[in-house]
């Protein structure tokens, strides 16, 4: 069996995706679990001309930086379709829908912001990870 | 830095081009979800263009671990999980983000939406092509002299082999070459050794009859004579390929071939030992009798093809061809140590010379799969199973 890896957007036009990576888990308050669409997770700021960033999630503030990935990644989308021609079972194709070369990485423990409204989304330190 | 022809205030672009003293709101995408159909694959920069230009495929049967193949290499695909939260942010679909009206204009807050939290990514590790399967499927139906009357089992064309064997195109071609496979009527076949023996002997017989020189056989002559003896043309060419090498093409009469002494001698040695082991004297006598006059056989031609063992005062010879052994190191060493518990390097080397494990040198292979011992300072080191 052979699965073709395609790039239907074209190699030159393959868009760049982004990653924000942090240690820990973002939790949504139970009442908002089913209406996540467009819910804000947090605010990402770039305070100066350096590639340093802050990410405020609920009452936690994380600091991190934009880093180039040691090895690039591609985003693959699995496409299943019925092959009418051979009338056999479903065929699978992989389509490259994006390339990732950078991520914004937060490696440090968050600092707690003392004042601020009750968050609908909060960052929880993963006990095992931190 | 990417130049945006129009101001796009959403998605990955905003995030990657965030200006000093700016901020962007990170949100859950309207279609946020598990999106199991979206996977991340990490790869070396040099593979990236192969992937983007559609030069790679995934190969394997449903019950096998998939491999990714470029034109010439094979990689195993493994999932590596992460305990971090990896928020995946696609580029904005700018076509839908522009709405007319000033109302939207003043609300233009930069946003980037997370479509999925990735549990990890796929990684590639270069591996040796899995060619043992090629040999076993082509051996199901050897091409023999009574081809017409044998039941047709599964025969394989190139495309069938691609579907069944986890190897890149170039590696598959090399594998077919190593097996001395031949394409007949579009199907790749391994010819039965006994049939090859018949054709070779007929060729040698005709060489004597017609005073042909074994190191300058004229292709057209050889083919026409053997064809008139009833052998398929394709197989005569195949015989020349298997036992010879083509020499500079002559202007007339097509190609010229030189028979390779080692390959011919190995062939006859295997024939002598086909029924089982023989005492050295008996083996040498029969073997020498079969070799063409012009060729000088020597026992070291048989390295990697025969094993000698002392039983009592007699030395016996038996066939063990490296080409019959598995290509994966663990299995190869296992069989070698079953054949013989202890090996000296000079005997072992021909049987592991062809092992190919990307990233492992032959010293590393020995370290990994064998135990080395040296009975005394001036004795030869000996290798045995771990």
Short mmCIF file of C-alpha atoms in Angstrom, two decimals:
data_model
loop_
_atom_site.label_atom_id
_atom_site.label_comp_id
_atom_site.label_asym_id
_atom_site.label_seq_id
_atom_site.Cartn_x
_atom_site.Cartn_y
_atom_site.Cartn_z
CA UNK A 1 0.00 0.00 0.00
CA UNK A 2 1.32 3.37 -0.92
CA UNK A 3 0.11 6.67 0.45
CA UNK A 4 1.05 9.70 -1.55
CA UNK A 5 2.24 12.74 0.38
CA UNK A 6 0.90 15.75 -1.46
CA UNK A 7 1.24 19.46 -1.07
CA UNK A 8 -1.85 20.82 -2.74
CA UNK A 9 -1.06 24.43 -1.85
CA UNK A 10 2.20 24.18 -3.79
CA UNK A 11 5.70 24.05 -2.33
CA UNK A 12 6.41 27.77 -2.65
CA UNK A 13 3.09 28.82 -1.22
CA UNK A 14 3.03 26.44 1.71
CA UNK A 15 1.96 28.66 4.59
CA UNK A 16 3.81 28.93 7.87
CA UNK A 17 1.96 27.82 10.98
CA UNK A 18 2.95 28.77 14.51
CA UNK A 19 3.26 27.02 17.82
CA UNK A 20 3.03 28.34 21.34
CA UNK A 21 4.50 25.82 23.72
CA UNK A 22 4.31 25.90 27.46
CA UNK A 23 4.85 23.55 30.35
CA UNK A 24 1.61 22.86 32.04
CA UNK A 25 -1.99 22.60 31.09
CA UNK A 26 -4.53 25.26 30.29
CA UNK A 27 -7.81 24.63 32.04
CA UNK A 28 -11.13 26.09 31.09
CA UNK A 29 -13.70 26.75 33.78
CA UNK A 30 -16.39 24.06 33.67
CA UNK A 31 -19.14 26.44 32.68
CA UNK A 32 -17.23 27.40 29.56
CA UNK A 33 -16.19 23.89 28.50
CA UNK A 34 -18.78 23.68 25.75
CA UNK A 35 -18.41 27.13 24.30
CA UNK A 36 -14.74 27.36 23.59
CA UNK A 37 -15.10 28.98 20.21
CA UNK A 38 -13.38 32.34 20.17
CA UNK A 39 -12.82 32.15 23.93
CA UNK A 40 -9.64 33.99 24.82
CA UNK A 41 -6.92 31.87 26.30
CA UNK A 42 -4.57 34.69 27.07
CA UNK A 43 -2.70 37.71 25.84
CA UNK A 44 0.68 37.41 24.21
CA UNK A 45 2.90 40.50 24.31
CA UNK A 46 6.23 41.42 22.94
CA UNK A 47 7.49 44.16 25.23
CA UNK A 48 10.68 45.19 23.42
CA UNK A 49 12.53 44.75 20.18
CA UNK A 50 14.04 41.51 21.47
CA UNK A 51 12.38 38.20 20.77
CA UNK A 52 11.10 37.96 24.33
CA UNK A 53 7.46 37.43 24.98
CA UNK A 54 5.05 37.40 27.87
CA UNK A 55 1.90 35.31 27.89
CA UNK A 56 -0.77 36.16 30.41
CA UNK A 57 -3.25 33.37 31.05
CA UNK A 58 -5.74 34.09 33.76
CA UNK A 59 -3.72 35.44 36.68
CA UNK A 60 -0.47 33.81 35.57
CA UNK A 61 2.21 35.47 33.54
CA UNK A 62 4.73 33.40 31.61
CA UNK A 63 7.92 34.68 30.01
CA UNK A 64 9.50 33.07 27.04
CA UNK A 65 11.01 33.65 23.65
CA UNK A 66 10.61 32.90 19.97
CA UNK A 67 13.00 30.17 18.93
CA UNK A 68 13.79 28.64 15.58
CA UNK A 69 13.06 24.91 15.56
CA UNK A 70 16.20 22.79 15.32
CA UNK A 71 14.36 20.76 12.71
CA UNK A 72 11.40 22.13 10.80
CA UNK A 73 8.03 20.44 11.00
CA UNK A 74 5.30 20.00 8.47
CA UNK A 75 1.62 19.91 9.28
CA UNK A 76 0.00 16.92 7.58
CA UNK A 77 -3.69 16.46 7.06
CA UNK A 78 -5.01 12.93 6.60
CA UNK A 79 -7.61 12.76 3.91
CA UNK A 80 -9.80 9.69 3.56
CA UNK A 81 -11.88 9.19 0.48
CA UNK A 82 -13.63 6.42 -1.37
CA UNK A 83 -11.78 5.42 -4.49
CA UNK A 84 -14.55 5.29 -7.05
CA UNK A 85 -12.21 4.20 -9.81
CA UNK A 86 -11.09 0.98 -8.20
CA UNK A 87 -14.26 0.65 -6.13
CA UNK A 88 -12.11 -0.63 -3.32
CA UNK A 89 -12.22 0.50 0.26
CA UNK A 90 -11.27 3.95 1.40
CA UNK A 91 -8.00 5.52 0.29
CA UNK A 92 -5.86 7.71 2.46
CA UNK A 93 -3.80 10.62 1.31
CA UNK A 94 -1.62 12.98 3.25
CA UNK A 95 -1.59 16.65 2.37
CA UNK A 96 1.05 19.05 3.60
CA UNK A 97 -0.96 22.05 4.75
CA UNK A 98 1.75 23.99 6.53
CA UNK A 99 5.35 24.32 7.62
CA UNK A 100 6.53 25.26 11.10
CA UNK A 101 9.94 26.80 11.61
CA UNK A 102 9.49 28.79 14.82
CA UNK A 103 7.75 28.44 18.11
CA UNK A 104 7.15 30.68 21.02
CA UNK A 105 8.42 28.68 23.94
CA UNK A 106 7.68 29.26 27.59
CA UNK A 107 10.00 27.25 29.75
CA UNK A 108 9.81 28.96 33.10
CA UNK A 109 7.38 28.70 35.97
CA UNK A 110 4.63 31.29 35.71
CA UNK A 111 4.53 34.21 38.05
CA UNK A 112 1.22 35.03 39.68
CA UNK A 113 -0.29 38.43 39.03
CA UNK A 114 -1.72 39.69 42.26
CA UNK A 115 -4.58 41.80 41.02
CA UNK A 116 -6.93 40.98 38.16
CA UNK A 117 -10.44 39.62 37.45
CA UNK A 118 -11.41 36.01 38.07
CA UNK A 119 -10.16 34.15 34.99
CA UNK A 120 -12.34 32.01 32.77
CA UNK A 121 -9.22 30.31 31.59
CA UNK A 122 -6.33 29.64 33.88
CA UNK A 123 -2.99 28.07 33.60
CA UNK A 124 -2.32 25.18 35.87
CA UNK A 125 1.15 24.04 36.66
CA UNK A 126 1.58 20.46 35.70
CA UNK A 127 2.97 18.93 38.86
CA UNK A 128 4.98 16.37 36.99
CA UNK A 129 6.30 18.74 34.35
CA UNK A 130 7.42 21.75 36.39
CA UNK B 1 9.79 38.35 7.56
CA UNK B 2 6.72 37.99 5.44
CA UNK B 3 5.31 40.97 3.64
CA UNK B 4 1.56 41.08 3.80
CA UNK B 5 -0.04 42.84 0.87
CA UNK B 6 -3.04 43.53 3.04
CA UNK B 7 -3.13 43.91 6.79
CA UNK B 8 -4.00 40.56 8.16
CA UNK B 9 -4.72 40.79 11.81
CA UNK B 10 -5.25 37.13 12.55
CA UNK B 11 -3.55 33.80 12.68
CA UNK B 12 -0.01 32.55 12.62
CA UNK B 13 1.27 35.50 10.58
CA UNK B 14 0.39 37.97 13.30
CA UNK B 15 2.06 35.84 15.90
CA UNK B 16 5.25 35.32 13.94
CA UNK B 17 5.50 38.98 12.96
CA UNK B 18 4.53 40.50 16.26
CA UNK B 19 6.07 43.95 16.48
CA UNK B 20 7.76 45.37 19.59
CA UNK B 21 5.30 46.74 22.16
CA UNK B 22 2.42 44.90 20.43
CA UNK B 23 0.22 42.18 21.70
CA UNK B 24 -2.06 39.54 20.27
CA UNK B 25 -4.98 37.80 21.84
CA UNK B 26 -4.64 34.03 21.76
CA UNK B 27 -8.03 32.37 21.41
CA UNK B 28 -9.59 29.03 20.84
CA UNK B 29 -10.38 28.71 17.14
CA UNK B 30 -14.05 28.48 16.21
CA UNK B 31 -13.25 24.95 15.04
CA UNK B 32 -11.00 24.03 17.95
CA UNK B 33 -10.99 20.31 18.58
CA UNK B 34 -8.95 17.13 18.67
CA UNK B 35 -8.47 17.11 14.87
CA UNK B 36 -6.91 13.68 14.83
CA UNK B 37 -6.47 14.11 11.10
CA UNK B 38 -3.86 16.81 11.68
CA UNK B 39 -0.39 15.51 12.56
CA UNK B 40 2.98 17.16 12.94
CA UNK B 41 6.01 15.58 11.30
CA UNK B 42 9.50 16.69 12.23
CA UNK B 43 12.10 16.31 9.49
CA UNK B 44 15.61 17.31 8.53
CA UNK B 45 15.86 20.46 6.46
CA UNK B 46 17.20 18.44 3.54
CA UNK B 47 14.05 16.30 3.46
CA UNK B 48 11.76 19.29 3.55
CA UNK B 49 11.97 20.05 -0.15
CA UNK B 50 11.38 16.38 -1.02
CA UNK B 51 8.19 16.54 1.01
CA UNK B 52 6.99 19.88 -0.31
CA UNK B 53 7.65 18.88 -3.91
CA UNK B 54 5.67 15.68 -3.51
CA UNK B 55 8.59 13.31 -3.84
CA UNK B 56 7.86 11.16 -0.81
CA UNK B 57 5.39 8.38 -0.12
CA UNK B 58 4.38 6.31 2.85
CA UNK B 59 4.68 2.59 2.24
CA UNK B 60 3.53 -0.50 4.07
CA UNK B 61 0.77 -2.97 4.62
CA UNK B 62 -1.92 -2.22 7.21
CA UNK B 63 -0.26 -4.60 9.68
CA UNK B 64 3.18 -3.07 9.29
CA UNK B 65 4.66 0.09 10.80
CA UNK B 66 4.65 2.67 8.06
CA UNK B 67 7.86 3.85 6.48
CA UNK B 68 8.42 7.07 4.60
CA UNK B 69 10.34 6.77 1.35
CA UNK B 70 12.14 9.32 -0.75
CA UNK B 71 13.53 8.24 -4.09
CA UNK B 72 16.54 6.60 -2.50
CA UNK B 73 16.05 6.25 1.26
CA UNK B 74 13.72 4.68 3.76
CA UNK B 75 12.74 6.13 7.14
CA UNK B 76 10.73 4.62 9.96
CA UNK B 77 8.01 6.91 11.30
CA UNK B 78 7.64 7.12 15.06
CA UNK B 79 5.36 9.14 17.28
CA UNK B 80 7.02 11.07 20.09
CA UNK B 81 4.69 12.43 22.74
CA UNK B 82 5.20 15.52 24.83
CA UNK B 83 3.99 16.49 28.28
CA UNK B 84 4.07 20.16 27.29
CA UNK B 85 1.06 21.95 25.87
CA UNK B 86 1.71 22.60 22.22
CA UNK B 87 -0.82 25.06 20.82
CA UNK B 88 -1.06 24.77 17.07
CA UNK B 89 -1.96 27.97 15.28
CA UNK B 90 -2.80 27.96 11.58
CA UNK B 91 -2.42 30.96 9.29
CA UNK B 92 -5.54 33.04 9.10
CA UNK B 93 -7.94 32.40 6.29
CA UNK B 94 -7.76 36.02 5.28
CA UNK B 95 -10.43 35.69 2.64
CA UNK B 96 -13.07 35.32 5.30
CA UNK B 97 -11.65 37.81 7.77
CA UNK B 98 -12.37 40.93 5.79
CA UNK B 99 -15.74 42.41 6.32
CA UNK B 100 -16.75 45.76 5.00
CA UNK B 101 -17.77 48.52 7.25
CA UNK B 102 -16.06 50.83 9.66
CA UNK B 103 -17.57 49.01 12.61
CA UNK B 104 -15.14 46.19 12.22
CA UNK B 105 -12.22 48.52 11.64
CA UNK B 106 -12.13 49.98 15.09
CA UNK B 107 -12.46 46.53 16.63
CA UNK B 108 -9.37 45.24 14.89
CA UNK B 109 -7.56 43.53 17.74
CA UNK B 110 -4.86 41.19 16.64
CA UNK B 111 -5.92 37.61 17.31
CA UNK B 112 -4.39 34.23 16.75
CA UNK B 113 -6.52 31.14 17.09
CA UNK B 114 -5.49 27.72 18.35
CA UNK B 115 -6.95 24.92 16.29
CA UNK B 116 -5.61 22.05 18.34
CA UNK B 117 -3.33 21.11 21.21
CA UNK B 118 -0.84 18.69 19.66
CA UNK B 119 -0.04 15.62 21.82
CA UNK B 120 3.34 15.27 20.13
CA UNK B 121 4.85 14.84 16.70
CA UNK B 122 6.09 12.20 14.28
CA UNK B 123 9.83 11.70 13.86
CA UNK B 124 11.84 10.03 11.13
CA UNK B 125 14.73 7.65 11.62
CA UNK B 126 16.64 6.42 8.61
CA UNK B 127 16.51 2.63 8.34
CA UNK B 128 17.75 -0.08 6.03
CA UNK B 129 15.16 -1.06 3.42
CA UNK B 130 13.12 -4.11 4.40
CA UNK B 131 14.15 -6.36 1.55
CA UNK B 132 13.79 -9.80 3.12
CA UNK B 133 10.16 -9.73 2.07
CA UNK B 134 11.17 -9.08 -1.54
CA UNK B 135 13.18 -12.25 -1.60
CA UNK B 136 10.49 -14.36 -0.01
CA UNK B 137 7.69 -13.21 -2.30
CA UNK B 138 9.78 -13.61 -5.45
CA UNK B 139 10.86 -17.05 -4.29
CA UNK B 140 7.25 -18.20 -4.19
CA UNK B 141 7.31 -18.76 -7.92
CA UNK B 142 10.75 -19.36 -9.30
CA UNK B 143 11.02 -19.21 -13.06
CA UNK B 144 12.01 -22.67 -14.18
CA UNK B 145 12.40 -24.60 -17.39
CA UNK B 146 8.89 -25.94 -17.22
CA UNK B 147 7.46 -22.49 -16.76
CA UNK B 148 4.57 -23.01 -19.11
CA UNK B 149 3.20 -25.95 -17.19
CA UNK B 150 3.71 -24.67 -13.63
CA UNK B 151 0.67 -23.33 -11.85
CA UNK B 152 0.63 -19.57 -11.89
CA UNK B 153 0.77 -18.37 -8.34
CA UNK B 154 1.21 -14.75 -7.37
CA UNK B 155 3.45 -12.90 -9.76
CA UNK B 156 4.58 -9.36 -9.13
CA UNK B 157 5.03 -6.38 -11.36
CA UNK B 158 7.04 -3.35 -10.25
CA UNK B 159 3.96 -1.58 -8.89
CA UNK B 160 2.99 -4.67 -6.91
CA UNK B 161 6.45 -4.78 -5.37
CA UNK B 162 6.22 -1.10 -4.38
CA UNK B 163 2.98 -1.88 -2.59
CA UNK B 164 4.37 -4.86 -0.74
CA UNK B 165 7.99 -4.02 0.04
CA UNK B 166 9.01 -1.24 2.41
CA UNK B 167 11.85 0.27 0.43
CA UNK B 168 12.51 3.33 -1.71
CA UNK B 169 12.53 2.95 -5.49
CA UNK B 170 16.33 3.02 -5.71
CA UNK B 171 16.71 0.53 -2.87
CA UNK B 172 14.15 -1.77 -4.45
CA UNK B 173 16.03 -1.68 -7.74
CA UNK B 174 19.27 -2.49 -5.94
CA UNK B 175 17.52 -5.31 -4.09
CA UNK B 176 16.28 -6.82 -7.35
CA UNK B 177 19.78 -6.56 -8.76
CA UNK B 178 21.25 -8.28 -5.69
CA UNK B 179 18.78 -11.12 -6.12
CA UNK B 180 19.62 -11.42 -9.82
CA UNK B 181 15.96 -10.95 -10.53
CA UNK B 182 14.84 -10.44 -14.11
CA UNK B 183 11.77 -8.77 -15.57
CA UNK B 184 9.89 -11.13 -17.87
CA UNK B 185 6.63 -9.99 -19.47
CA UNK B 186 6.44 -7.19 -16.93
CA UNK B 187 6.80 -9.54 -13.96
CA UNK B 188 9.89 -9.63 -11.77
CA UNK B 189 11.15 -13.20 -11.41
CA UNK B 190 13.97 -15.06 -9.78
CA UNK B 191 15.15 -17.85 -12.04
CA UNK B 192 15.52 -21.31 -10.53
CA UNK B 193 19.20 -22.16 -9.97
CA UNK B 194 18.90 -25.46 -11.77
CA UNK B 195 17.58 -23.70 -14.86
CA UNK B 196 20.40 -21.15 -14.72
CA UNK B 197 22.78 -24.08 -14.50
CA UNK B 198 21.34 -25.57 -17.70
CA UNK B 199 21.68 -22.27 -19.57
CA UNK B 200 25.21 -21.61 -18.32
CA UNK B 201 26.40 -25.07 -19.19
CA UNK B 202 24.89 -24.75 -22.66
CA UNK B 203 26.71 -21.45 -23.07
CA UNK B 204 30.01 -22.99 -21.99
CA UNK B 205 29.42 -26.02 -24.15
CA UNK B 206 28.79 -23.81 -27.18
CA UNK B 207 31.89 -21.77 -26.35
CA UNK B 208 33.98 -24.87 -26.67
CA UNK B 209 32.20 -25.99 -29.85
CA UNK B 210 32.50 -22.61 -31.54
CA UNK B 211 35.84 -21.52 -30.09
CA UNK B 212 34.35 -18.55 -28.33
CA UNK B 213 36.61 -16.72 -25.90
CA UNK B 214 35.03 -16.49 -22.48
CA UNK B 215 36.35 -12.98 -21.92
CA UNK B 216 35.04 -11.64 -25.19
CA UNK B 217 31.74 -13.28 -25.93
CA UNK B 218 29.85 -11.61 -28.75
CA UNK B 219 26.34 -10.99 -27.51
CA UNK B 220 24.51 -11.43 -30.80
CA UNK B 221 26.22 -14.73 -31.53
CA UNK B 222 25.61 -16.11 -28.07
CA UNK B 223 21.97 -15.09 -28.07
CA UNK B 224 21.18 -16.44 -31.52
CA UNK B 225 22.84 -19.79 -30.90
CA UNK B 226 21.20 -20.32 -27.52
CA UNK B 227 17.86 -19.14 -28.81
CA UNK B 228 18.01 -21.72 -31.54
CA UNK B 229 18.73 -24.27 -28.81
CA UNK B 230 15.36 -23.36 -27.35
CA UNK B 231 16.18 -20.86 -24.64
CA UNK B 232 14.13 -17.66 -24.31
CA UNK B 233 16.10 -14.63 -25.46
CA UNK B 234 15.43 -12.79 -22.22
CA UNK B 235 17.03 -15.56 -20.23
CA UNK B 236 20.14 -15.71 -22.36
CA UNK B 237 20.71 -11.99 -21.68
CA UNK B 238 19.99 -12.63 -18.06
CA UNK B 239 22.60 -15.39 -17.98
CA UNK B 240 25.20 -13.03 -19.43
CA UNK B 241 24.24 -10.43 -16.81
CA UNK B 242 24.42 -12.85 -13.92
CA UNK B 243 27.70 -14.52 -14.80
CA UNK B 244 29.46 -11.80 -16.74
CA UNK B 245 30.05 -8.14 -17.26
CA UNK B 246 29.73 -6.22 -20.44
CA UNK B 247 32.94 -5.04 -22.00
CA UNK B 248 33.29 -2.01 -24.31
CA UNK B 249 30.67 -2.17 -27.00
CA UNK B 250 31.96 -3.12 -30.40
CA UNK B 251 30.85 -1.19 -33.42
CA UNK B 252 29.33 -4.28 -34.93
CA UNK B 253 27.82 -7.35 -33.40
CA UNK B 254 26.35 -5.56 -30.43
CA UNK B 255 27.76 -5.91 -26.94
CA UNK B 256 30.71 -7.95 -25.84
CA UNK B 257 30.74 -9.85 -22.55
CA UNK B 258 33.38 -11.24 -20.25
CA UNK B 259 32.44 -14.12 -18.00
CA UNK B 260 33.40 -13.49 -14.39
CA UNK B 261 35.53 -16.36 -13.06
CA UNK B 262 34.40 -15.94 -9.47
CA UNK B 263 30.71 -15.95 -10.27
CA UNK B 264 31.04 -19.01 -12.51
CA UNK B 265 33.15 -20.89 -9.95
CA UNK B 266 30.76 -20.05 -7.11
CA UNK B 267 27.87 -21.30 -9.23
CA UNK B 268 29.48 -24.68 -9.77
CA UNK B 269 30.57 -24.97 -6.13
CA UNK B 270 26.96 -24.47 -5.05
CA UNK B 271 25.93 -27.15 -7.52
CA UNK B 272 28.38 -29.66 -6.10
CA UNK B 273 27.21 -28.96 -2.54
CA UNK B 274 23.51 -28.83 -3.30
CA UNK B 275 22.89 -32.32 -2.00
CA UNK B 276 24.84 -31.76 1.21
CA UNK B 277 28.31 -31.45 2.60
CA UNK B 278 31.29 -33.16 1.02
CA UNK B 279 34.76 -34.12 2.08
CA UNK B 280 37.26 -31.54 0.90
CA UNK B 281 39.07 -33.83 -1.55
CA UNK B 282 35.85 -35.05 -3.10
CA UNK B 283 34.51 -31.53 -3.35
CA UNK B 284 37.68 -30.14 -4.97
CA UNK B 285 37.86 -32.95 -7.46
CA UNK B 286 34.31 -32.54 -8.70
CA UNK B 287 34.41 -28.78 -8.59
CA UNK B 288 37.59 -28.49 -10.62
CA UNK B 289 36.19 -30.86 -13.18
CA UNK B 290 33.29 -28.51 -13.89
CA UNK B 291 35.22 -25.27 -14.20
CA UNK B 292 35.97 -24.14 -17.76
CA UNK B 293 39.59 -24.68 -18.76
CA UNK B 294 40.37 -20.99 -19.08
CA UNK B 295 39.41 -20.24 -15.51
CA UNK B 296 41.64 -20.60 -12.47
CA UNK B 297 39.51 -21.45 -9.48
CA UNK B 298 40.78 -20.80 -5.99
CA UNK B 299 39.17 -21.64 -2.70
CA UNK B 300 39.07 -18.03 -1.52
CA UNK B 301 36.63 -17.29 -4.32
CA UNK B 302 34.18 -19.15 -2.12
CA UNK B 303 34.30 -16.81 0.89
CA UNK B 304 30.82 -16.02 2.04
CA UNK B 305 29.57 -19.07 0.14
CA UNK B 306 30.95 -22.16 1.92
CA UNK B 307 32.01 -23.19 5.39
CA UNK B 308 34.69 -25.70 6.23
CA UNK B 309 34.69 -27.77 9.38
CA UNK B 310 36.98 -30.40 10.80
CA UNK B 311 35.23 -33.61 11.78
CA UNK B 312 37.83 -35.94 13.21
CA UNK B 313 40.78 -35.79 10.84
CA UNK B 314 38.67 -34.95 7.82
CA UNK B 315 37.86 -31.49 6.54
CA UNK B 316 34.34 -31.14 5.22
CA UNK B 317 32.85 -28.42 3.06
CA UNK B 318 29.25 -27.30 3.10
CA UNK B 319 27.31 -24.53 1.42
CA UNK B 320 26.30 -21.41 3.34
CA UNK B 321 25.67 -18.50 1.05
CA UNK B 322 25.51 -15.00 2.49
CA UNK B 323 22.79 -14.30 -0.09
CA UNK B 324 20.53 -16.81 1.64
CA UNK B 325 20.78 -15.05 5.00
CA UNK B 326 18.44 -12.41 6.45
CA UNK B 327 19.38 -8.78 5.90
CA UNK B 328 18.51 -7.64 9.40
CA UNK B 329 21.49 -7.78 11.77
CA UNK B 330 19.80 -9.49 14.72
CA UNK B 331 18.51 -12.33 12.58
CA UNK B 332 21.72 -12.56 10.57
CA UNK B 333 23.90 -13.01 13.66
CA UNK B 334 21.42 -15.42 15.17
CA UNK B 335 21.64 -17.74 12.16
CA UNK B 336 25.42 -17.39 11.88
CA UNK B 337 25.90 -18.43 15.49
CA UNK B 338 23.54 -21.36 14.99
CA UNK B 339 25.68 -22.50 12.07
CA UNK B 340 28.85 -22.14 14.06
CA UNK B 341 29.23 -21.13 17.69
CA UNK B 342 32.56 -19.37 17.38
CA UNK B 343 33.94 -17.41 14.45
CA UNK B 344 37.28 -15.93 13.65
CA UNK B 345 37.14 -12.52 12.06
CA UNK B 346 38.48 -13.66 8.69
CA UNK B 347 35.66 -16.21 8.37
CA UNK B 348 32.96 -13.97 9.81
CA UNK B 349 33.73 -10.85 7.77
CA UNK B 350 32.40 -12.08 4.40
CA UNK B 351 29.14 -13.01 6.10
CA UNK B 352 28.49 -9.57 7.58
CA UNK B 353 30.18 -7.35 5.03
CA UNK B 354 26.89 -6.53 3.33
CA UNK B 355 24.98 -5.62 6.48
CA UNK B 356 23.67 -2.12 6.26
CA UNK B 357 22.36 -0.29 9.27
CA UNK B 358 22.31 3.48 8.85
CA UNK B 359 24.32 4.98 11.66
CA UNK B 360 26.02 1.77 12.79
CA UNK B 361 29.56 0.99 11.75
CA UNK B 362 30.71 -2.63 11.46
CA UNK B 363 32.59 -2.25 14.75
CA UNK B 364 29.41 -1.06 16.40
CA UNK B 365 27.51 -3.99 14.90
CA UNK B 366 30.03 -6.41 16.36
CA UNK B 367 29.82 -4.73 19.74
CA UNK B 368 26.07 -4.90 19.71
CA UNK B 369 25.52 -8.44 18.51
CA UNK B 370 28.60 -10.44 19.43
CA UNK B 371 30.82 -11.33 22.34
CA UNK B 372 34.51 -11.05 21.59
CA UNK B 373 37.00 -13.24 23.34
CA UNK B 374 40.67 -13.93 22.93
CA UNK B 375 41.92 -17.25 24.34
CA UNK B 376 45.50 -15.98 24.65
CA UNK B 377 47.53 -12.94 23.68
CA UNK B 378 48.77 -14.30 20.40
CA UNK B 379 45.61 -16.20 19.49
CA UNK B 380 43.09 -14.83 17.00
CA UNK B 381 40.09 -13.11 18.61
CA UNK B 382 36.92 -15.15 18.41
CA UNK B 383 33.33 -13.95 18.12
CA UNK B 384 30.34 -15.73 19.61
CA UNK B 385 26.75 -14.98 20.47
CA UNK B 386 26.00 -12.44 23.16
#
